[in-house]
Amino acid sequence: MNDDGSHSLEISQMRKSFGPNQVLKGIDLTVGKGEFVGLMGPNGAGKSTLIKILAGVYEASSGTIRLGGSAVRSLADSPDVGFIHQDLGLVDWLSIVENLSLGTPPKRLFGPILNKRAEREEARRALNRVGLKLPVDMLVGDLTPGEKTLVAVARVFDRGAKILVIDETTSTLPPAEANRVIRSLSAAAESGATVIMVTHKLSEILDASNRVLVLIDGELVHDTPTRGLDRASLVRMLMQHEAAGPGADSLAAGRSAGEGIIELRDVWLGKLGPVNLRLNAEEVVGLSGLPGSGLHDIAFAVNGNLAPDSGEVIPLRPGLKRALVPPHRESQGGFSTLTVRENMSVSALPRWRRIGRLIDPRRERSECADIAGELSVKPRSIDTPFDVLSGGNKQKVIFGRALLRQPDVFVLCEPTRGVDVQTRSEIYRLIRELTAKGAAVLVASSDAEDLFSVCDRVALVEDGRLQPLRHVSELTASELELMV
Ligand SMILES: Nc1ncnc2c1ncn2[C@@H]1O[C@H](COP(=O)(O)OP(=O)(O)O)[C@@H](O)[C@H]1O
Ligand SMILES: [Mg+2]
């Protein structure tokens, strides 16, 4: 067998059902050495399911997997294949070096004496490969999300993987950190590794991949070389069931704002300040900034989660209600042991109170189901455990929770992080509906497209300072691009 065949991956007629839900409907796919394959598709399309079958987490209902020509049940036992799942699989309370050596045979000097020095040396080399300069004794829990991802990448390389399978690990990272991860994956592909990466980010696909797969409703509907594609053609491939793309969502330009709803006056908070900001009804204000700029602290201050060190947060309406979509939905958002319905209704329960403390369960159900339907949460049933939802669908449920509260002010941190192209345009449409109904919306996002697409006024947060707000309609696209 030649070297090229030795780690080619062939999948044929792979099917998978969860109960009555047919999630993969006969996938055929061959991936050769050195390919960088981008796997895209709407939330709930079956991408993670496919990858979990390859990883041996789930068993396919039928179909075959071949690695280097031999039939295998999964790729889990092959030293040539490494997986990085959405939840990275790192242990926060262990150090980097301990995480890197987890599950590998310990290095021994002789007999039972471990060679700690060799382990640390190797850990340093592994970090170097992915461009991380951190002490190997640092606890993984103290790393930024991007650094954690790079440690997970380093661990996979360190074990000699020649095929890397990465499920949406970049979608929750700030752009600069995502770029670091993509760069180290590209470098691996250039030196002969095979990379299969799930992402919703068009720019990552266009920059890094040489082949794009699109999975929709459990079927591979596109398999094309990346060369020759641009953003518009990719969006068309992804939205083949949808008439209008995000491009059709034009700016809400020229609308005038309503009355003031809430105001930050001379707010100082940690390294943030002074911040003066007034949010008005019927208006979307968009703030952007680098991680650590204080961007999300402004959002938390508006929502009342963080009290300012000095200055005031002044509600301009009696009984003002606020709702927050937090930036890290995995850790700050959902309750994994509850259902979709429970996750949505948790902060709106008083609305369905009939007499005393009794909740009207029928109204609760029907309102949750309406919102889940409007957001096209998949699977359809609101009794689904939150746990089994894909990342993008989790985001929709957290969004649904904010909607159910019917607040005067929506504070949306990274509202489109990790969602697919179609959900993104649904979320933009929803945000515009909210303001049409009189709400004030604050979007705090590191994604330029969020500012372009829904905001009326935008500003940068730089080193704790809020720059002056400007109307989006006054900015040119390139000025806006420069802002992020
Ligand atoms: N363990 C599970 N039990 C039941 N349904 C599941 C399970 N895992 C995934 N699903 C369902 O399979 C479908 C595809 O999910 P997933 O593969 O996570 O989508 P993607 O990664 O493309 O967003 C969804 O409808 C999801 O709810
Ligand atoms: Mg997924």
Coordinates of C-alpha atoms and ligand atoms in Angstrom, one line a residue:
M1 CA 0.0 0.0 0.0
N2 CA 1.4 3.4 -0.8
D3 CA 1.7 6.2 1.7
D4 CA -1.3 8.1 0.4
G5 CA -3.6 5.2 0.9
S6 CA -2.3 4.5 4.4
H7 CA -4.4 7.1 6.1
S8 CA -7.2 7.7 3.7
L9 CA -10.6 7.6 5.2
E10 CA -13.7 6.1 3.5
I11 CA -17.2 6.3 4.8
S12 CA -19.9 4.5 2.9
Q13 CA -23.7 4.5 3.3
M14 CA -23.5 5.6 6.9
R15 CA -26.9 5.9 8.6
K16 CA -27.8 6.9 12.1
S17 CA -31.2 7.2 13.8
F18 CA -32.0 8.3 17.3
G19 CA -35.4 6.6 17.9
P20 CA -37.6 7.8 15.1
N21 CA -35.3 10.7 14.2
Q22 CA -33.2 9.8 11.2
V23 CA -30.2 12.0 11.6
L24 CA -27.8 10.6 8.9
K25 CA -29.3 9.3 5.7
G26 CA -26.5 7.4 3.9
I27 CA -23.3 9.4 3.9
D28 CA -20.6 8.5 1.3
L29 CA -17.3 10.2 1.7
T30 CA -13.6 9.6 0.9
V31 CA -10.9 11.9 2.3
G32 CA -7.3 11.6 1.3
K33 CA -4.0 12.5 2.9
G34 CA -3.2 16.2 3.3
E35 CA -6.7 17.4 2.5
F36 CA -8.2 20.2 4.6
V37 CA -11.9 19.5 4.5
G38 CA -14.4 22.0 5.8
L39 CA -17.7 20.5 6.9
M40 CA -20.6 22.9 7.1
G41 CA -24.4 22.8 7.5
P42 CA -27.2 24.1 9.5
N43 CA -27.5 23.5 13.3
G44 CA -29.0 20.0 13.7
A45 CA -27.9 18.8 10.3
G46 CA -26.0 15.8 11.8
K47 CA -22.4 17.1 11.6
S48 CA -21.5 16.3 15.3
T49 CA -23.3 12.9 15.0
L50 CA -21.1 12.0 12.0
I51 CA -18.0 12.9 13.9
K52 CA -19.1 11.2 17.1
I53 CA -19.6 8.0 15.1
L54 CA -16.1 8.3 13.7
A55 CA -14.9 8.9 17.3
G56 CA -16.7 5.8 18.5
V57 CA -19.0 7.8 20.8
Y58 CA -22.1 6.7 18.9
E59 CA -22.5 3.5 16.9
A60 CA -23.8 3.9 13.3
S61 CA -27.1 2.3 12.6
S62 CA -25.5 1.0 9.4
G63 CA -22.7 1.7 7.0
T64 CA -19.0 1.1 6.9
I65 CA -15.8 3.1 7.9
R66 CA -12.5 2.2 6.3
L67 CA -9.1 3.6 7.4
G68 CA -6.2 2.9 5.1
G69 CA -8.3 0.3 3.3
S70 CA -9.3 -1.7 6.3
A71 CA -12.8 -1.8 7.8
V72 CA -13.0 -0.4 11.3
R73 CA -15.8 0.1 13.7
S74 CA -14.6 3.6 14.6
L75 CA -11.4 5.6 14.5
A76 CA -11.2 5.8 18.2
D77 CA -8.5 3.2 18.6
S78 CA -6.3 4.4 15.8
P79 CA -3.2 6.3 16.9
D80 CA -3.3 8.1 13.6
V81 CA -6.5 9.9 14.3
G82 CA -7.2 12.7 16.8
F83 CA -10.5 14.3 17.7
I84 CA -11.3 17.7 19.2
H85 CA -14.9 17.9 20.2
Q86 CA -16.9 20.9 21.0
D87 CA -16.2 20.4 24.7
L88 CA -12.4 19.9 24.2
G89 CA -12.2 17.1 26.9
L90 CA -9.6 19.0 29.0
V91 CA -9.6 18.8 32.8
D92 CA -9.7 22.3 34.2
W93 CA -8.1 21.5 37.6
L94 CA -5.1 19.8 36.0
S95 CA -2.1 21.5 34.6
I96 CA -1.2 21.8 30.9
V97 CA 1.4 19.1 31.2
E98 CA -1.0 16.8 33.1
N99 CA -3.6 17.3 30.5
L100 CA -1.2 16.6 27.7
S101 CA -0.1 13.3 29.2
L102 CA -3.6 12.2 30.3
G103 CA -4.4 8.8 29.1
T104 CA -0.9 8.1 27.6
P105 CA 1.5 5.7 29.2
P106 CA 3.7 7.6 31.7
K107 CA 7.3 8.2 30.9
R108 CA 9.5 6.2 33.2
L109 CA 13.2 6.7 34.1
F110 CA 13.4 3.1 35.4
G111 CA 11.0 0.9 37.2
P112 CA 8.2 2.9 38.7
I113 CA 10.1 6.2 38.7
L114 CA 8.4 8.7 36.4
N115 CA 10.4 10.9 34.2
K116 CA 8.7 14.2 35.0
R117 CA 11.4 16.2 33.2
A118 CA 10.9 14.4 29.9
E119 CA 7.1 14.9 30.2
R120 CA 7.6 18.6 30.7
E121 CA 10.1 18.8 27.9
E122 CA 7.6 17.1 25.6
A123 CA 4.8 19.3 26.8
R124 CA 6.9 22.4 25.9
R125 CA 7.6 21.1 22.5
A126 CA 3.9 20.3 21.9
L127 CA 2.9 23.9 23.0
N128 CA 5.6 25.3 20.7
R129 CA 4.1 23.5 17.7
V130 CA 0.8 25.4 18.1
G131 CA 2.5 28.7 19.0
L132 CA 1.6 28.8 22.7
K133 CA 4.1 30.3 25.1
L134 CA 2.8 29.3 28.5
P135 CA 4.3 27.7 31.5
V136 CA 3.4 24.0 31.3
D137 CA 2.4 24.0 35.0
M138 CA -0.4 26.4 34.5
L139 CA -3.8 25.1 35.3
V140 CA -6.0 24.6 32.3
G141 CA -8.8 26.3 34.1
D142 CA -6.8 29.5 34.1
L143 CA -6.4 29.6 30.3
T144 CA -8.5 31.7 27.8
P145 CA -10.9 29.6 25.6
G146 CA -8.5 30.0 22.7
E147 CA -5.5 28.8 24.7
K148 CA -7.6 25.8 25.8
T149 CA -8.4 25.0 22.2
L150 CA -4.7 25.2 21.3
V151 CA -3.8 22.9 24.2
A152 CA -6.4 20.4 22.8
V153 CA -4.8 20.8 19.4
A154 CA -1.3 20.4 20.8
R155 CA -2.4 17.2 22.6
V156 CA -3.7 15.7 19.4
F157 CA -0.5 16.5 17.5
D158 CA 1.6 15.3 20.4
R159 CA 0.1 11.9 20.1
G160 CA 1.2 11.7 16.5
A161 CA -2.2 12.1 14.9
K162 CA -2.2 12.2 11.1
I163 CA -5.9 12.8 10.7
L164 CA -7.4 15.6 12.8
V165 CA -11.2 15.9 13.3
I166 CA -12.3 19.1 14.8
D167 CA -15.9 19.9 15.7
E168 CA -16.8 23.6 15.8
T169 CA -14.1 24.4 18.3
T170 CA -13.4 27.7 16.7
S171 CA -17.0 29.0 16.6
T172 CA -17.0 30.1 20.3
L173 CA -13.6 31.8 20.1
P174 CA -12.9 35.5 19.6
P175 CA -11.6 36.0 16.0
A176 CA -8.0 36.5 16.9
E177 CA -7.9 33.3 18.9
A178 CA -9.8 31.4 16.2
N179 CA -7.2 32.6 13.7
R180 CA -4.4 31.1 15.8
V181 CA -6.1 27.8 15.8
I182 CA -6.8 27.8 12.1
R183 CA -3.2 28.8 11.4
S184 CA -1.8 25.9 13.3
L185 CA -4.3 23.5 11.6
S186 CA -3.3 24.9 8.2
A187 CA 0.3 24.3 9.0
A188 CA -0.4 20.7 9.9
A189 CA -2.3 20.2 6.7
E190 CA 0.6 21.6 4.7
S191 CA 3.0 19.2 6.4
G192 CA 0.8 16.3 5.3
A193 CA -1.9 15.9 8.0
T194 CA -5.5 15.5 7.0
V195 CA -7.9 18.0 8.7
I196 CA -11.6 17.6 8.8
M197 CA -13.1 20.7 10.5
V198 CA -16.7 21.6 11.3
T199 CA -17.3 25.4 11.3
H200 CA -20.0 27.9 10.5
K201 CA -17.5 30.6 9.7
L202 CA -17.3 31.3 6.0
S203 CA -13.9 33.1 6.3
E204 CA -12.4 30.0 8.0
I205 CA -13.6 27.8 5.2
L206 CA -12.4 30.2 2.5
D207 CA -9.0 30.8 4.1
A208 CA -8.0 27.4 5.2
S209 CA -9.9 24.5 3.5
N210 CA -9.3 23.1 0.1
R211 CA -12.6 21.2 0.0
V212 CA -16.1 22.0 1.3
L213 CA -18.8 19.5 2.3
V214 CA -22.3 20.7 3.1
L215 CA -24.5 18.5 5.2
I216 CA -28.2 19.4 5.2
D217 CA -30.8 17.2 7.1
G218 CA -28.5 14.2 7.2
E219 CA -27.5 14.3 3.6
L220 CA -24.3 15.5 1.9
V221 CA -25.7 17.9 -0.6
H222 CA -22.4 19.5 -1.7
D223 CA -18.8 18.3 -2.0
T224 CA -16.7 20.8 -3.9
P225 CA -13.2 22.3 -4.1
T226 CA -12.9 25.5 -2.2
R227 CA -11.0 27.2 -4.9
G228 CA -13.3 29.5 -6.9
L229 CA -15.8 29.9 -4.1
D230 CA -16.6 33.2 -2.4
R231 CA -18.8 34.2 0.5
A232 CA -21.9 34.6 -1.6
S233 CA -21.6 31.2 -3.3
L234 CA -20.9 29.5 0.0
V235 CA -24.0 31.1 1.5
R236 CA -26.1 29.9 -1.4
M237 CA -24.8 26.4 -0.9
L238 CA -25.8 26.5 2.8
M239 CA -29.2 28.1 2.3
Q240 CA -30.5 26.1 -0.6
H241 CA -33.9 25.7 1.2
E242 CA -34.1 29.4 2.1
A243 CA -35.1 32.1 -0.4
A244 CA -33.3 35.0 1.3
G245 CA -29.8 35.0 2.6
P246 CA -28.3 37.3 5.3
G247 CA -27.3 39.6 2.4
A248 CA -31.0 40.3 1.9
D249 CA -31.2 41.7 5.4
S250 CA -30.3 45.3 4.8
L251 CA -29.5 47.8 7.4
A252 CA -32.3 49.3 9.5
A253 CA -30.9 52.6 8.4
G254 CA -32.5 56.0 9.0
R255 CA -34.9 54.8 11.6
S256 CA -35.3 57.2 14.5
A257 CA -35.1 56.0 18.1
G258 CA -37.8 56.2 20.7
E259 CA -37.6 57.3 24.3
G260 CA -34.7 56.6 26.6
I261 CA -35.0 53.3 28.5
I262 CA -31.8 53.0 30.5
E263 CA -28.7 55.1 31.0
L264 CA -25.1 54.5 32.2
R265 CA -23.8 57.7 33.7
D266 CA -20.0 58.0 34.3
V267 CA -19.8 54.4 35.0
W268 CA -16.4 53.0 36.2
L269 CA -16.0 49.2 36.7
G270 CA -12.7 47.5 37.1
K271 CA -10.6 48.8 34.2
L272 CA -13.6 50.1 32.4
G273 CA -14.6 53.8 32.4
P274 CA -15.8 56.3 32.1
V275 CA -18.8 55.0 30.2
N276 CA -21.7 57.2 29.2
L277 CA -24.4 55.4 27.3
R278 CA -28.1 55.8 26.8
L279 CA -30.2 53.0 25.2
N280 CA -33.4 54.1 23.6
A281 CA -36.6 52.2 22.7
E282 CA -36.8 51.0 19.1
E283 CA -33.0 51.1 18.7
V284 CA -30.2 48.6 18.4
V285 CA -26.9 49.8 19.8
G286 CA -23.9 47.7 18.8
L287 CA -20.6 47.6 20.7
S288 CA -17.5 45.8 19.6
G289 CA -14.1 45.3 21.0
L290 CA -11.3 42.9 21.6
P291 CA -11.4 40.3 24.4
G292 CA -10.4 42.1 27.6
S293 CA -11.5 45.5 26.3
G294 CA -14.4 45.6 28.8
L295 CA -17.0 45.0 26.1
H296 CA -18.9 42.4 28.0
D297 CA -18.6 44.2 31.3
I298 CA -20.6 47.0 29.8
A299 CA -23.2 44.5 28.8
F300 CA -23.3 43.0 32.3
A301 CA -23.5 46.5 33.9
V302 CA -26.5 47.3 31.7
N303 CA -28.2 44.1 32.7
G304 CA -27.4 44.6 36.4
N305 CA -25.2 41.6 36.8
L306 CA -22.2 43.8 37.7
A307 CA -22.5 46.8 39.9
P308 CA -20.3 49.8 38.9
D309 CA -17.5 50.8 41.2
S310 CA -18.7 54.4 40.7
G311 CA -21.2 56.1 38.6
E312 CA -24.8 55.1 38.0
V313 CA -27.0 52.7 36.0
I314 CA -30.3 54.5 35.7
P315 CA -33.5 52.9 34.6
L316 CA -35.6 55.5 32.8
R317 CA -38.8 53.6 33.1
P318 CA -40.5 52.3 36.3
G319 CA -40.4 48.5 36.7
L320 CA -37.8 48.2 34.0
K321 CA -37.2 44.6 32.9
R322 CA -33.9 43.4 31.4
A323 CA -32.8 40.2 29.8
L324 CA -29.4 38.9 29.0
V325 CA -28.0 36.4 26.5
P326 CA -24.5 35.7 28.0
P327 CA -21.4 35.3 25.8
H328 CA -20.5 31.8 27.0
R329 CA -23.6 29.8 26.6
E330 CA -21.9 26.5 27.6
S331 CA -20.9 27.8 31.1
Q332 CA -23.2 30.7 31.7
G333 CA -26.2 29.9 29.7
G334 CA -28.1 26.6 29.9
F335 CA -29.0 24.0 32.5
S336 CA -27.8 20.8 30.9
T337 CA -30.0 18.6 33.0
L338 CA -33.2 20.4 32.2
T339 CA -35.4 20.2 29.1
V340 CA -35.6 22.9 26.4
R341 CA -38.9 24.1 27.9
E342 CA -37.5 24.3 31.4
N343 CA -34.5 26.2 30.1
M344 CA -36.6 28.7 28.3
S345 CA -39.2 29.3 31.0
V346 CA -36.9 29.4 34.0
S347 CA -36.8 33.2 34.3
A348 CA -40.4 33.9 33.0
L349 CA -42.4 31.6 35.3
P350 CA -44.3 34.3 37.2
R351 CA -46.0 35.2 33.9
W352 CA -47.9 31.9 33.9
R353 CA -49.0 32.2 37.5
R354 CA -52.7 31.6 38.0
I355 CA -53.6 31.7 41.6
G356 CA -50.9 32.3 44.2
R357 CA -47.9 30.2 43.2
L358 CA -49.6 27.9 40.7
I359 CA -48.2 28.0 37.2
D360 CA -50.6 27.5 34.3
P361 CA -48.7 24.7 32.6
R362 CA -50.7 24.8 29.3
R363 CA -49.8 28.5 28.7
E364 CA -46.2 27.9 29.7
R365 CA -46.0 25.0 27.2
S366 CA -47.7 26.8 24.3
E367 CA -45.7 30.0 24.7
C368 CA -42.4 28.0 24.9
A369 CA -43.4 25.9 21.9
D370 CA -44.3 29.1 19.9
I371 CA -40.9 30.6 20.5
A372 CA -39.1 27.4 19.9
G373 CA -41.0 27.1 16.6
E374 CA -40.2 30.7 15.7
L375 CA -36.5 30.1 16.3
S376 CA -36.7 26.7 14.6
V377 CA -35.1 24.9 17.5
K378 CA -34.2 21.4 16.6
P379 CA -35.4 18.8 17.5
R380 CA -38.9 20.1 17.5
S381 CA -40.0 18.7 20.9
I382 CA -39.6 21.2 23.8
D383 CA -39.3 18.2 26.1
T384 CA -35.9 17.4 24.6
P385 CA -33.1 17.4 27.1
F386 CA -31.0 20.6 26.6
D387 CA -27.9 18.4 26.7
V388 CA -28.5 16.7 23.3
L389 CA -29.0 19.9 21.4
S390 CA -26.3 21.1 19.0
G391 CA -24.4 24.2 20.1
G392 CA -26.4 26.5 17.8
N393 CA -29.7 25.2 19.0
K394 CA -28.6 25.7 22.6
Q395 CA -27.9 29.4 21.6
K396 CA -31.5 29.6 20.2
V397 CA -33.0 28.3 23.5
I398 CA -31.0 30.9 25.6
F399 CA -32.3 33.5 23.1
G400 CA -35.8 32.1 23.6
R401 CA -35.5 32.5 27.3
A402 CA -34.7 36.2 26.9
L403 CA -37.7 36.6 24.6
L404 CA -40.1 35.0 27.0
R405 CA -39.2 37.5 29.7
Q406 CA -40.6 40.3 27.4
P407 CA -38.1 42.8 28.7
D408 CA -37.8 46.5 27.9
V409 CA -34.0 46.0 27.3
F410 CA -32.3 43.1 25.6
V411 CA -28.6 42.7 26.3
L412 CA -27.2 40.3 23.7
C413 CA -23.6 39.2 24.0
E414 CA -22.3 37.5 20.9
P415 CA -25.8 36.7 19.7
T416 CA -24.7 34.8 16.7
R417 CA -21.7 33.0 18.1
G418 CA -21.7 29.4 16.8
V419 CA -24.9 29.6 14.9
D420 CA -25.2 28.7 11.3
V421 CA -25.9 31.1 8.4
Q422 CA -29.6 30.5 8.4
T423 CA -30.1 30.9 12.2
R424 CA -28.0 34.1 12.0
S425 CA -30.4 35.7 9.6
E426 CA -33.3 34.5 11.8
I427 CA -31.7 36.1 14.8
Y428 CA -31.2 39.4 12.9
R429 CA -34.9 39.3 11.9
L430 CA -35.9 38.7 15.5
I431 CA -33.8 41.6 16.8
R432 CA -35.5 43.9 14.3
E433 CA -38.9 42.6 15.4
L434 CA -38.0 43.4 19.0
T435 CA -37.1 47.0 18.3
A436 CA -40.2 47.3 16.1
K437 CA -42.2 46.3 19.1
G438 CA -40.5 49.0 21.2
A439 CA -37.6 47.3 23.0
A440 CA -34.1 48.7 23.4
V441 CA -31.4 46.3 22.3
L442 CA -27.7 46.3 23.1
V443 CA -25.6 44.0 21.0
A444 CA -22.0 43.3 22.4
S445 CA -20.2 41.4 19.7
S446 CA -16.8 40.7 18.3
D447 CA -18.4 39.7 14.9
A448 CA -18.4 42.5 12.4
E449 CA -21.4 41.1 10.6
D450 CA -23.6 41.7 13.7
L451 CA -22.8 45.4 13.6
F452 CA -23.4 45.6 9.9
S453 CA -26.6 43.8 9.9
V454 CA -28.8 44.9 12.8
C455 CA -27.4 47.9 14.6
D456 CA -28.5 51.5 14.3
R457 CA -25.6 53.0 16.2
V458 CA -22.2 51.4 16.8
A459 CA -19.1 52.1 18.8
L460 CA -15.8 50.4 19.8
V461 CA -14.7 49.6 23.3
E462 CA -10.9 50.1 23.5
D463 CA -9.0 49.4 26.7
G464 CA -12.0 50.1 28.8
R465 CA -13.0 53.2 27.0
L466 CA -16.2 53.5 25.0
Q467 CA -15.6 55.4 21.8
P468 CA -18.3 57.8 20.5
L469 CA -21.4 56.1 19.0
R470 CA -21.9 56.6 15.3
H471 CA -24.9 55.9 13.1
V472 CA -24.2 52.8 11.0
S473 CA -25.7 54.6 8.0
E474 CA -22.9 57.2 8.2
L475 CA -20.2 54.6 8.0
T476 CA -18.8 53.0 4.9
A477 CA -18.3 49.3 4.9
S478 CA -14.6 49.6 5.1
E479 CA -14.8 52.0 8.0
L480 CA -17.0 49.5 9.8
E481 CA -14.6 46.7 8.9
L482 CA -11.8 48.7 10.5
M483 CA -13.8 48.9 13.7
V484 CA -13.6 45.2 14.3
Ligands
LIG1 N1 -27.8 11.6 21.9 C1 -28.8 12.0 21.2 N2 -30.1 11.6 21.4 C2 -31.1 12.0 20.6 N3 -30.9 12.9 19.6 C3 -29.7 13.4 19.3 C4 -28.6 12.9 20.1 N4 -27.5 13.6 19.6 C5 -27.9 14.3 18.5 N5 -29.2 14.2 18.4 C6 -30.1 14.9 17.4 O1 -29.5 14.6 16.1 C7 -29.6 15.8 15.3 C8 -28.3 16.2 14.7 O2 -27.6 16.8 15.8 P1 -26.0 17.1 15.6 O3 -25.3 16.0 15.0 O4 -25.6 17.6 17.0 O5 -26.1 18.4 14.7 P2 -25.0 19.5 14.2 O6 -23.8 19.1 14.8 O7 -25.0 19.4 12.7 O8 -25.6 20.8 14.6 C9 -30.3 16.8 16.1 O9 -31.7 16.8 15.8 C10 -30.0 16.4 17.5 O10 -31.0 16.8 18.4
MG2 MG -22.6 20.1 16.2

